Short mmCIF file of C-alpha atoms in Angstrom, two decimals:
data_model
loop_
_atom_site.label_atom_id
_atom_site.label_comp_id
_atom_site.label_asym_id
_atom_site.label_seq_id
_atom_site.Cartn_x
_atom_site.Cartn_y
_atom_site.Cartn_z
CA MET A 1 171.98 218.69 132.11
CA GLY A 2 174.78 219.90 129.84
CA ILE A 3 172.78 222.91 128.63
CA LEU A 4 171.74 223.79 132.18
CA ALA A 5 175.30 223.41 133.40
CA ASP A 6 176.54 225.82 130.70
CA PHE A 7 173.91 228.40 131.63
CA ASP A 8 175.23 230.87 134.20
CA PHE A 9 172.21 232.70 135.61
CA LYS A 10 174.22 235.26 137.54
CA SER A 11 176.40 236.11 134.54
CA THR A 12 173.35 236.41 132.28
CA LEU A 13 171.61 238.66 134.77
CA CYS A 14 174.68 240.92 134.85
CA GLU A 15 174.69 241.10 131.05
CA TYR A 16 171.06 242.22 131.02
CA LYS A 17 171.71 244.74 133.80
CA ASP A 18 174.69 246.23 131.99
CA MET A 19 172.83 246.41 128.67
CA PHE A 20 169.84 247.98 130.42
CA PHE A 21 171.99 250.98 131.32
CA GLN A 22 173.90 251.01 128.04
CA SER A 23 170.67 251.14 126.01
CA LYS A 24 169.07 253.78 128.23
CA LYS A 25 168.80 256.34 125.42
CA TYR A 26 166.88 253.93 123.22
CA TRP A 27 164.34 252.71 125.74
CA LEU A 28 163.73 256.29 126.89
CA ILE A 29 162.91 257.14 123.26
CA TYR A 30 160.62 254.10 123.25
CA LEU A 31 158.79 255.28 126.38
CA VAL A 32 158.25 258.73 124.88
CA LEU A 33 156.95 257.17 121.65
CA ILE A 34 154.40 254.92 123.32
CA LEU A 35 153.29 257.74 125.60
CA VAL A 36 152.64 260.10 122.67
CA LEU A 37 151.17 257.46 120.35
CA GLY A 38 149.19 255.83 123.16
CA LEU A 39 147.65 259.12 124.30
CA SER A 40 146.57 259.81 120.71
CA THR A 41 144.28 256.75 120.91
CA ALA A 42 142.62 257.82 124.18
CA THR A 43 139.10 259.20 124.51
CA GLN A 44 137.16 260.97 127.26
CA LYS A 45 136.08 257.66 128.84
CA ASN A 46 139.72 256.62 129.25
CA ILE A 47 140.61 259.88 130.99
CA SER A 48 137.69 259.64 133.42
CA ASN A 49 138.52 256.03 134.36
CA PRO A 50 142.18 255.37 133.43
CA ASN A 51 143.03 252.40 135.69
CA PHE A 52 143.15 249.67 133.03
CA GLU A 53 144.88 251.94 130.54
CA ILE A 54 147.60 252.83 133.05
CA LEU A 55 148.10 249.14 133.86
CA THR A 56 148.36 248.33 130.14
CA PHE A 57 150.87 251.12 129.61
CA ALA A 58 152.99 249.78 132.49
CA VAL A 59 152.89 246.26 131.03
CA VAL A 60 153.96 247.31 127.51
CA ALA A 61 156.61 249.63 129.00
CA VAL A 62 158.22 246.67 130.80
CA LEU A 63 157.83 244.37 127.78
CA GLY A 64 159.28 246.98 125.45
CA ILE A 65 162.31 247.70 127.63
CA PHE A 66 162.99 243.97 127.90
CA ALA A 67 162.63 243.59 124.11
CA ILE A 68 165.05 246.48 123.48
CA VAL A 69 167.65 245.10 125.91
CA PHE A 70 167.27 241.64 124.35
CA TYR A 71 167.73 243.15 120.88
CA PHE A 72 170.96 244.91 121.81
CA LEU A 73 172.29 241.66 123.25
CA HIS A 74 171.48 239.85 119.98
CA ASP A 75 171.65 242.56 117.30
CA SER A 76 173.92 240.73 114.85
CA ASP A 77 172.55 239.38 111.57
CA GLU A 78 173.29 235.87 112.83
CA GLU A 79 171.09 236.29 115.93
CA LEU A 80 168.32 238.60 114.74
CA TYR A 81 166.01 235.60 114.26
CA LYS A 82 166.04 235.14 118.07
CA VAL A 83 164.88 238.73 118.49
CA ALA A 84 162.13 238.13 115.92
CA PHE A 85 160.82 235.13 117.85
CA VAL A 86 160.91 236.85 121.24
CA ILE A 87 159.30 240.17 120.31
CA ILE A 88 156.53 238.54 118.27
CA LEU A 89 155.79 236.14 121.09
CA ILE A 90 155.71 238.57 124.01
CA PHE A 91 153.68 241.27 122.26
CA GLY A 92 151.56 238.72 120.42
CA ILE A 93 150.51 236.83 123.56
CA THR A 94 149.58 240.13 125.21
CA THR A 95 147.51 241.02 122.13
CA ALA A 96 145.85 237.60 122.12
CA LEU A 97 144.75 238.02 125.73
CA ILE A 98 143.56 241.63 125.50
CA LEU A 99 141.57 241.20 122.27
CA PRO A 100 137.81 240.80 122.87
CA ILE A 101 136.12 237.48 122.24
CA CYS A 102 136.32 236.52 118.53
CA ASP A 103 136.62 240.21 117.64
CA VAL A 104 138.95 239.67 114.67
CA SER A 105 137.28 239.47 111.25
CA ASP A 106 135.50 236.09 110.85
CA GLU A 107 137.35 234.75 113.89
CA ILE A 108 134.41 232.77 115.22
CA GLU A 109 134.21 230.90 111.91
CA HIS A 110 137.97 230.26 111.94
CA LEU A 111 137.69 229.06 115.54
CA THR A 112 134.89 226.70 114.57
CA ARG A 113 136.97 225.19 111.78
CA ALA A 114 139.89 224.83 114.19
CA GLU A 115 137.60 223.03 116.65
CA LEU A 116 136.59 220.58 113.92
CA THR A 117 140.27 220.01 113.13
CA SER A 118 140.92 219.34 116.83
CA GLN A 119 138.48 216.44 116.52
CA GLY A 120 140.63 214.97 113.73
CA VAL A 121 138.28 216.15 110.96
CA ILE A 122 140.41 216.90 107.89
CA ILE A 123 137.57 217.64 105.46
CA PRO A 124 134.46 218.91 107.28
CA HIS A 125 131.20 217.11 106.56
CA TRP A 126 128.37 219.49 105.67
CA THR A 127 125.11 218.01 106.94
CA GLY A 128 123.13 219.77 104.21
CA GLU A 129 124.20 217.01 101.84
CA ASP A 130 122.28 214.54 104.01
CA MET A 131 119.24 216.83 103.79
CA GLY A 132 119.46 217.13 100.00
CA VAL A 133 119.98 220.91 99.93
CA GLU A 134 122.68 222.84 98.06
CA GLY A 135 123.28 225.80 100.37
CA LEU A 136 122.76 227.08 103.88
CA TYR A 137 120.27 229.56 102.39
CA ASN A 138 117.89 229.14 99.49
CA HIS A 139 117.56 231.85 96.88
CA THR A 140 114.73 234.23 97.76
CA GLU A 141 113.31 235.96 94.70
CA GLY A 142 113.45 239.75 94.79
CA GLU A 143 115.48 239.99 98.01
CA LYS A 144 119.08 241.12 98.40
CA ILE A 145 119.57 238.87 101.42
CA SER A 146 117.89 235.46 101.48
CA SER A 147 115.54 234.82 104.37
CA VAL A 148 114.98 231.09 103.75
CA ARG A 149 117.53 229.18 105.78
CA ASN A 150 117.93 225.40 105.79
CA TYR A 151 117.98 224.68 109.50
CA GLY A 152 119.95 221.58 110.36
CA ALA A 153 122.48 222.21 107.61
CA GLY A 154 125.95 222.86 108.99
CA TYR A 155 128.79 221.09 110.76
CA ASN A 156 128.97 218.91 113.87
CA SER A 157 130.90 220.96 116.41
CA ILE A 158 130.53 221.29 120.21
CA ARG A 159 128.00 223.21 122.30
CA ALA A 160 130.77 225.30 123.86
CA MET A 161 130.81 227.29 120.61
CA ASN A 162 127.56 228.90 121.76
CA PHE A 163 129.58 230.88 124.29
CA PHE A 164 131.63 232.55 121.56
CA SER A 165 128.66 233.44 119.35
CA GLY A 166 126.77 234.75 122.39
CA SER A 167 129.72 236.80 123.69
CA LEU A 168 130.97 238.07 120.33
CA GLY A 169 133.02 241.25 120.73
CA GLU A 170 132.81 241.24 124.54
CA THR A 171 135.79 241.28 126.89
CA VAL A 172 136.11 238.75 129.70
CA PHE A 173 135.06 241.53 132.08
CA HIS A 174 131.70 241.83 130.33
CA THR A 175 130.61 238.19 130.41
CA ASP A 176 129.84 235.88 133.33
CA HIS A 177 130.29 232.68 131.36
CA ASP A 178 133.98 232.72 130.44
CA THR A 179 134.66 230.55 133.50
CA ASP A 180 132.15 227.88 132.43
CA LYS A 181 133.53 224.44 131.70
CA ILE A 182 133.79 223.26 128.09
CA ASN A 183 130.56 221.60 126.95
CA THR A 184 131.55 218.97 124.37
CA SER A 185 128.05 217.77 123.49
CA THR A 186 127.21 218.00 119.78
CA LEU A 187 126.01 221.24 118.23
CA ILE A 188 125.31 222.06 114.59
CA VAL A 189 127.12 225.26 113.56
CA ASP A 190 126.25 226.97 110.29
CA SER A 191 129.66 228.07 108.89
CA ALA A 192 133.19 226.72 109.29
CA PHE A 193 135.44 227.82 106.40
CA GLU A 194 135.12 224.46 104.71
CA GLN A 195 136.96 225.90 101.68
CA ASN A 196 140.24 226.33 103.59
CA PRO A 197 142.88 223.57 103.93
CA PHE A 198 143.09 221.79 107.28
CA PHE A 199 146.81 222.48 107.85
CA GLY A 200 146.02 226.18 108.22
CA TYR A 201 144.20 225.29 111.44
CA LEU A 202 146.55 222.72 112.97
CA PRO A 203 148.19 225.17 115.43
CA GLN A 204 144.80 226.44 116.65
CA ALA A 205 143.49 222.86 116.82
CA ILE A 206 146.37 221.85 119.09
CA GLY A 207 145.48 224.70 121.44
CA ILE A 208 141.81 223.71 121.48
CA PHE A 209 142.72 220.06 122.04
CA LEU A 210 144.84 221.07 125.04
CA ALA A 211 142.00 223.17 126.46
CA LYS A 212 139.67 220.17 126.22
CA ILE A 213 142.02 217.52 127.53
CA LEU A 214 143.09 219.73 130.48
CA ASP A 215 139.43 220.47 131.25
CA LEU A 216 140.01 224.23 131.29
CA ASN A 217 137.38 226.96 131.26
CA VAL A 218 135.71 227.67 127.93
CA ILE A 219 137.62 230.91 127.29
CA TRP A 220 140.82 228.87 126.99
CA ILE A 221 139.53 227.37 123.75
CA LEU A 222 140.02 230.81 122.23
CA TRP A 223 143.12 231.84 124.16
CA LEU A 224 145.09 228.65 123.54
CA ALA A 225 144.00 228.59 119.89
CA ARG A 226 145.35 232.14 119.49
CA ILE A 227 148.56 231.49 121.40
CA CYS A 228 149.41 228.25 119.55
CA ASN A 229 148.67 229.99 116.24
CA LEU A 230 150.99 232.81 117.27
CA LEU A 231 153.72 230.39 118.38
CA VAL A 232 153.83 228.78 114.93
CA TYR A 233 153.80 232.22 113.28
CA ALA A 234 156.72 233.40 115.41
CA THR A 235 158.61 230.20 114.56
CA VAL A 236 158.03 230.52 110.80
CA VAL A 237 159.02 234.20 110.80
CA SER A 238 162.19 233.52 112.80
CA ILE A 239 163.13 230.79 110.30
CA ALA A 240 162.57 233.30 107.48
CA ILE A 241 164.71 235.96 109.17
CA ARG A 242 167.47 233.42 109.71
CA LYS A 243 167.29 232.19 106.10
CA THR A 244 167.37 235.49 104.25
CA PRO A 245 170.92 236.81 103.80
CA VAL A 246 169.79 240.45 103.39
CA LEU A 247 166.78 242.69 104.14
CA LYS A 248 166.25 241.11 107.54
CA ILE A 249 164.93 244.30 109.15
CA PRO A 250 162.41 245.07 106.35
CA LEU A 251 161.02 241.51 106.47
CA LEU A 252 160.79 241.65 110.26
CA ALA A 253 159.05 245.03 110.00
CA VAL A 254 156.34 243.49 107.79
CA ALA A 255 155.99 240.59 110.23
CA CYS A 256 155.51 243.00 113.15
CA ILE A 257 153.37 245.84 111.79
CA PRO A 258 150.17 246.14 113.86
CA ILE A 259 147.75 244.73 111.25
CA THR A 260 149.99 241.66 110.85
CA LEU A 261 150.48 241.04 114.57
CA TYR A 262 146.74 241.57 115.09
CA GLN A 263 145.90 238.75 112.66
CA ALA A 264 148.74 236.52 113.88
CA SER A 265 147.43 236.79 117.47
CA SER A 266 143.99 235.49 116.49
CA ALA A 267 142.56 232.11 115.51
CA SER A 268 142.52 233.16 111.84
CA ILE A 269 144.24 231.28 109.02
CA ASP A 270 145.70 234.68 108.06
CA SER A 271 148.48 233.93 110.55
CA MET A 272 149.57 230.98 108.42
CA ILE A 273 149.21 233.00 105.21
CA MET A 274 151.38 235.83 106.48
CA GLY A 275 153.99 233.53 107.99
CA LEU A 276 154.34 231.43 104.83
CA SER A 277 154.44 234.53 102.62
CA ILE A 278 157.32 236.04 104.60
CA LEU A 279 159.09 232.67 104.47
CA SER A 280 158.59 232.43 100.70
CA VAL A 281 159.99 235.94 100.13
CA ALA A 282 162.94 235.14 102.42
CA TYR A 283 163.67 231.95 100.45
CA PHE A 284 163.38 233.86 97.17
CA ILE A 285 165.91 236.42 98.41
CA TYR A 286 168.15 233.57 99.57
CA MET A 287 168.12 232.08 96.05
CA CYS A 288 168.73 235.49 94.46
CA ARG A 289 171.78 236.09 96.67
CA ALA A 290 173.17 232.54 96.53
CA GLU A 291 176.64 231.88 95.18
CA GLU A 292 177.08 230.92 91.56
CA ASN A 293 176.35 227.25 90.73
CA SER A 294 175.18 226.59 94.30
CA LEU A 295 171.43 226.06 93.81
CA THR A 296 170.01 222.66 92.86
CA THR A 297 166.69 221.10 91.96
CA LYS A 298 166.15 220.65 95.70
CA ASN A 299 165.91 224.44 96.13
CA ILE A 300 163.30 224.67 93.38
CA VAL A 301 161.27 221.90 95.05
CA ILE A 302 161.47 223.56 98.48
CA PHE A 303 160.40 226.96 97.12
CA SER A 304 157.56 225.38 95.12
CA ALA A 305 156.35 223.53 98.22
CA ILE A 306 156.30 226.73 100.32
CA CYS A 307 154.37 228.55 97.58
CA LEU A 308 151.92 225.65 97.27
CA LEU A 309 151.14 225.66 100.99
CA LEU A 310 150.74 229.43 100.86
CA GLY A 311 148.57 229.33 97.74
CA LEU A 312 146.23 226.67 99.10
CA CYS A 313 145.53 229.00 102.03
CA LYS A 314 145.07 232.03 99.73
CA LEU A 315 144.77 231.04 96.05
CA PRO A 316 146.12 234.24 94.41
CA TYR A 317 149.43 233.66 96.17
CA LEU A 318 150.05 230.55 94.09
CA ALA A 319 151.57 233.17 91.76
CA PHE A 320 154.52 233.51 94.17
CA SER A 321 155.88 230.32 92.55
CA ILE A 322 156.58 232.37 89.38
CA LEU A 323 159.19 234.34 91.34
CA MET A 324 161.79 231.61 90.84
CA LEU A 325 161.92 232.51 87.15
CA PHE A 326 163.52 235.80 88.24
CA VAL A 327 166.36 234.21 90.19
CA PRO A 328 169.69 234.79 88.36
CA SER A 329 170.30 231.68 86.23
CA LYS A 330 174.02 231.68 87.09
CA ASN A 331 173.12 230.75 90.69
CA PHE A 332 172.00 227.25 89.59
CA GLU A 333 174.36 224.37 89.00
CA ASN A 334 172.45 223.06 85.97
CA ASP A 335 172.35 224.78 82.59
CA LYS A 336 169.72 227.45 82.00
CA LYS A 337 167.54 225.34 79.69
CA LYS A 338 167.31 222.44 82.12
CA ASN A 339 166.53 224.78 85.02
CA LEU A 340 163.73 226.46 83.08
CA VAL A 341 162.15 223.07 82.38
CA ILE A 342 162.26 222.16 86.07
CA MET A 343 160.95 225.58 87.13
CA PHE A 344 158.06 225.53 84.69
CA ALA A 345 157.25 222.00 85.84
CA GLY A 346 157.17 223.24 89.44
CA ILE A 347 154.99 226.21 88.53
CA LEU A 348 152.58 224.02 86.56
CA ILE A 349 152.33 221.48 89.38
CA VAL A 350 151.64 224.23 91.91
CA ALA A 351 149.08 225.84 89.60
CA GLY A 352 147.47 222.49 88.77
CA ILE A 353 147.03 221.49 92.41
CA GLY A 354 145.70 224.97 93.16
CA LEU A 355 143.20 224.72 90.30
CA LEU A 356 141.99 221.32 91.50
CA TRP A 357 141.64 222.71 95.02
CA SER A 358 139.62 225.69 93.78
CA ARG A 359 137.20 223.37 91.95
CA TYR A 360 136.52 221.75 95.33
CA SER A 361 136.64 224.83 97.53
CA ALA A 362 134.64 227.37 95.47
CA PRO A 363 131.28 225.51 95.65
CA THR A 364 131.62 225.08 99.42
CA LEU A 365 131.11 228.84 99.85
CA MET A 366 127.41 228.08 99.39
CA HIS A 367 127.55 225.98 102.56
CA SER A 368 128.12 229.10 104.68
CA TRP A 369 126.29 232.33 105.50
CA ARG A 370 127.68 233.72 102.22
CA SER A 371 124.94 231.90 100.31
CA SER A 372 122.43 234.39 101.75
CA HIS A 373 123.76 237.12 99.41
CA ASN A 374 121.40 236.82 96.46
CA LEU A 375 122.96 239.45 94.23
CA ILE A 376 126.36 237.77 94.13
CA ASN A 377 126.69 235.71 90.95
CA SER A 378 130.13 235.08 89.42
CA THR A 379 128.81 234.09 86.01
CA ALA A 380 126.47 237.07 85.76
CA GLN A 381 129.21 239.42 86.99
CA LEU A 382 131.67 238.13 84.39
CA ASN A 383 129.09 238.45 81.62
CA TYR A 384 128.38 242.01 82.75
CA GLN A 385 132.08 242.91 82.54
CA ILE A 386 132.33 241.41 79.03
CA LYS A 387 129.25 243.26 77.77
CA HIS A 388 130.35 246.56 79.32
CA PRO A 389 134.03 247.09 78.36
CA ARG A 390 134.16 250.43 80.18
CA SER A 391 133.43 248.62 83.43
CA ILE A 392 136.96 247.16 83.37
CA THR A 393 138.38 250.69 83.26
CA LYS A 394 136.15 251.64 86.18
CA PHE A 395 137.25 248.53 88.07
CA LEU A 396 140.93 249.40 87.60
CA TYR A 397 140.32 253.02 88.56
CA ASN A 398 138.56 251.92 91.76
CA ILE A 399 141.25 249.49 92.88
CA PHE A 400 144.15 251.85 92.15
CA VAL A 401 142.54 255.00 93.53
CA PHE A 402 139.80 254.45 96.10
CA ASP A 403 140.58 250.92 97.31
CA LEU A 404 144.36 251.32 97.26
CA LYS A 405 144.09 254.41 99.47
CA ASP A 406 142.06 252.42 101.99
CA MET A 407 144.57 249.55 101.82
CA ILE A 408 147.45 251.91 102.61
CA THR A 409 145.72 253.65 105.51
CA GLY A 410 144.47 250.31 106.86
CA VAL A 411 147.78 249.40 108.49
CA PHE A 412 146.36 250.59 111.82
CA SER A 413 142.64 249.93 111.42
CA PHE A 414 141.08 246.93 113.10
CA PHE A 415 137.88 244.94 112.81
CA GLY A 416 135.33 245.20 115.59
CA ALA A 417 132.70 242.48 115.83
CA LYS A 418 130.22 244.64 117.78
CA GLN A 419 130.66 247.73 115.62
CA TYR A 420 128.04 248.51 112.99
CA HIS A 421 130.82 249.75 110.71
CA HIS A 422 133.56 247.25 111.40
CA TYR A 423 136.50 249.45 110.37
CA ILE A 424 135.85 252.87 111.89
CA ASP A 425 139.04 253.60 113.84
CA ASN A 426 140.73 256.86 112.85
CA TYR A 427 144.10 256.84 114.54
CA TYR A 428 145.54 259.57 112.36
CA LEU A 429 148.76 260.21 114.27
CA VAL A 430 149.67 256.53 114.64
CA THR A 431 148.72 255.72 111.04
CA GLY A 432 150.73 258.64 109.66
CA ALA A 433 153.79 257.78 111.73
CA LEU A 434 153.50 254.11 110.78
CA LEU A 435 153.29 254.90 107.06
CA VAL A 436 156.41 257.08 107.26
CA TYR A 437 158.19 254.26 109.09
CA LEU A 438 157.14 251.65 106.52
CA ALA A 439 158.12 253.87 103.60
CA ALA A 440 161.60 254.35 105.05
CA THR A 441 162.05 250.71 106.10
CA LEU A 442 160.67 249.02 102.98
CA LEU A 443 161.64 251.45 100.24
CA ALA A 444 164.73 253.30 101.50
CA TYR A 445 166.46 250.70 103.64
CA PRO A 446 170.25 251.21 103.51
CA ARG A 447 172.03 248.25 101.93
CA ASN A 448 175.02 247.28 99.87
CA VAL A 449 173.19 244.67 97.82
CA VAL A 450 171.36 245.61 94.63
CA PHE A 451 169.02 243.12 92.97
CA ARG A 452 169.26 242.61 89.24
CA LEU A 453 166.79 244.48 87.04
CA LYS A 454 165.14 241.20 86.02
CA THR A 455 164.53 240.31 89.66
CA ARG A 456 163.15 243.74 90.52
CA LEU A 457 160.84 243.93 87.49
CA GLY A 458 159.69 240.36 88.06
CA SER A 459 158.85 241.09 91.69
CA ALA A 460 156.94 244.24 90.69
CA PHE A 461 155.04 242.20 88.11
CA ILE A 462 154.02 239.61 90.72
CA ILE A 463 152.88 242.36 93.10
CA LEU A 464 150.63 243.89 90.43
CA MET A 465 149.42 240.48 89.27
CA ILE A 466 148.36 239.36 92.74
CA TYR A 467 146.82 242.73 93.68
CA ILE A 468 144.70 242.92 90.51
CA GLY A 469 143.93 239.19 90.63
CA THR A 470 142.76 239.29 94.24
CA CYS A 471 140.55 242.30 93.55
CA PHE A 472 139.08 240.60 90.47
CA ILE A 473 138.31 237.42 92.42
CA GLN A 474 136.53 239.59 95.00
CA LEU A 475 134.60 241.24 92.16
CA LEU A 476 133.32 237.84 91.07
CA THR A 477 132.71 236.30 94.50
CA TRP A 478 131.74 239.23 96.74
CA ALA A 479 130.49 242.25 94.78
CA SER A 480 126.91 242.50 93.57
CA VAL A 481 126.48 242.26 89.79
CA GLY A 482 127.41 245.57 88.17
CA TYR A 483 128.89 246.99 91.39
CA TYR A 484 132.39 247.28 92.85
CA ASN A 485 131.88 246.67 96.58
CA LEU A 486 134.87 244.33 96.73
CA GLY A 487 135.09 243.87 100.51
CA ILE A 488 138.90 243.77 100.42
CA SER A 489 141.04 244.53 103.45
CA THR A 490 144.66 245.51 104.07
CA ARG A 491 145.37 242.10 105.55
CA TYR A 492 144.86 240.54 102.10
CA PHE A 493 147.97 242.28 100.82
CA VAL A 494 150.45 242.10 103.70
CA PRO A 495 152.43 239.42 101.79
CA LEU A 496 152.97 241.92 98.96
CA MET A 497 154.55 244.36 101.43
CA ALA A 498 157.24 241.75 102.11
CA LEU A 499 158.13 241.74 98.40
CA LEU A 500 158.25 245.54 98.06
CA PRO A 501 161.89 245.96 99.23
CA VAL A 502 162.99 243.68 96.37
CA ALA A 503 160.89 245.40 93.72
CA ILE A 504 161.43 249.03 94.77
CA TRP A 505 164.44 250.71 96.32
CA ILE A 506 165.03 254.44 96.83
CA LYS A 507 168.83 254.49 97.04
CA ARG A 508 169.58 258.21 97.24
CA ILE A 509 168.75 258.66 100.94
CA PRO A 510 172.06 258.45 102.88
CA PHE A 511 171.09 256.39 105.93
CA ASN A 512 173.69 254.72 108.12
CA LYS A 513 172.67 251.05 108.31
CA ASP A 514 173.74 250.39 111.91
CA LYS A 515 171.93 253.45 113.26
CA PHE A 516 168.95 252.82 110.99
CA ASP A 517 168.57 249.25 112.28
CA LYS A 518 168.59 250.39 115.89
CA TYR A 519 165.96 253.10 115.42
CA ALA A 520 163.91 250.85 113.13
CA MET A 521 163.73 248.24 115.89
CA ILE A 522 162.75 250.82 118.51
CA CYS A 523 159.93 252.08 116.29
CA MET A 524 158.88 248.53 115.44
CA ILE A 525 158.53 247.63 119.12
CA ALA A 526 156.78 250.96 119.84
CA PHE A 527 154.11 250.32 117.18
CA MET A 528 153.44 246.84 118.59
CA ALA A 529 153.06 248.35 122.05
CA THR A 530 150.74 251.05 120.70
CA LEU A 531 148.57 248.33 119.17
CA ILE A 532 148.01 246.89 122.64
CA VAL A 533 147.43 250.31 124.22
CA SER A 534 144.86 251.13 121.52
CA PHE A 535 142.88 248.02 122.41
CA ALA A 536 142.94 249.03 126.07
CA THR A 537 141.58 252.49 125.22
CA LYS A 538 139.06 251.12 122.73
CA TYR A 539 137.54 248.16 124.56
CA TYR A 540 138.16 248.60 128.30
#
């Protein structure tokens, strides 16, 4: 009652009304931006039948104006975390609802794993073990894709999952079965990301559990899984923004770029990966900017724990734990030698647990549809690289020329489950504008703080290490022997974007920080709105 008594609705309404008029210039700029960027995503079919697109534009216009007014009411460093939570939530929920059914990359498999977790299953049981088979598919001699499937091998899920596989990539306007009740009878599903840790699916599992216990329509399995996943992401990001003493806007920009929000608004574990990565970078910055003799062993343990959770979700990111070696030693209360011992112990524990997890998780890939790819053989691929030294040079050339270009331009390119080529969107204007925005926000952000050379070089080293390491893992586990079809995507490297402002800083551009922050937020909100408009023009 005390909180409610302190809340003056009339006074708050007046504050919002006054700020609405005071921020008029900024939300008018926002409206112009989303109009120009939104129109650049339109096609002939949208112009001939624009009803849904106009409605979507009206919705994001209202949401954006509210977000801008809310930002100007809470634009201090102490309250920016509130803005982070609100803008991620309102634009994320809208994205979650407008996205077609399981249209995000591998979303149906993530949703299946989340459904198993909602049953209380921590480690999924693969029924193929009971049948005495090693993989979902048997090796078929002479074929690129195996045709011999072991029917009956899979995981015990629910029959409602048939709706999602049968309606893959459709909108709710294109299916008649989204209003069906949830069928909880047993169904064997073939793939369920057994290799991923259960905690990466707890938010989605809570949403699915609620959909079941409330006896909602089947579509709510997906919608509540997405929304609960997003809610946790927004919470983690807001904690990160509150924790970091500097670079709040750059970190928030990474958390809100379209490719990040797109993944965070799905049932994918990528939401957890991106949230934990932003939190780990924020905590690293916090330690780097801490007062002398203020950090203790507790801080090392906390940072190691965050990196461990992140690394178990995406193994290459275990390397984030090495970042603590680049924190200025004077910030710790213990002597340098003792701190190094504790840090190396933390790094070794994180690496050791990650190695043990990989020994369990790697073989489980054969329990999914991935076992149908006959030409993928890690041992043979590694032997090929050893016997052909020039292949390493070609690998490095590919990942730093061809693949890196695709990673950079992939900030506004989205998976489509029903598309033959899943990444075919060419939003040139939006992509170009977004890249200019990211370059300015991440590399030229105005600030008074300068990180030590050791910290900057160490961060750059980790970025290169994880980028090359991730690509090499894909070479062994995805590419055919002797080839370089890595199958990597921009979303794999969003965590590295969060570390860029620490590693690289262009300090010669004379931006005013207060003005920069305001325009950076307007652009940030505009790009999130454009994401939603682009889905309206693409799918509806």
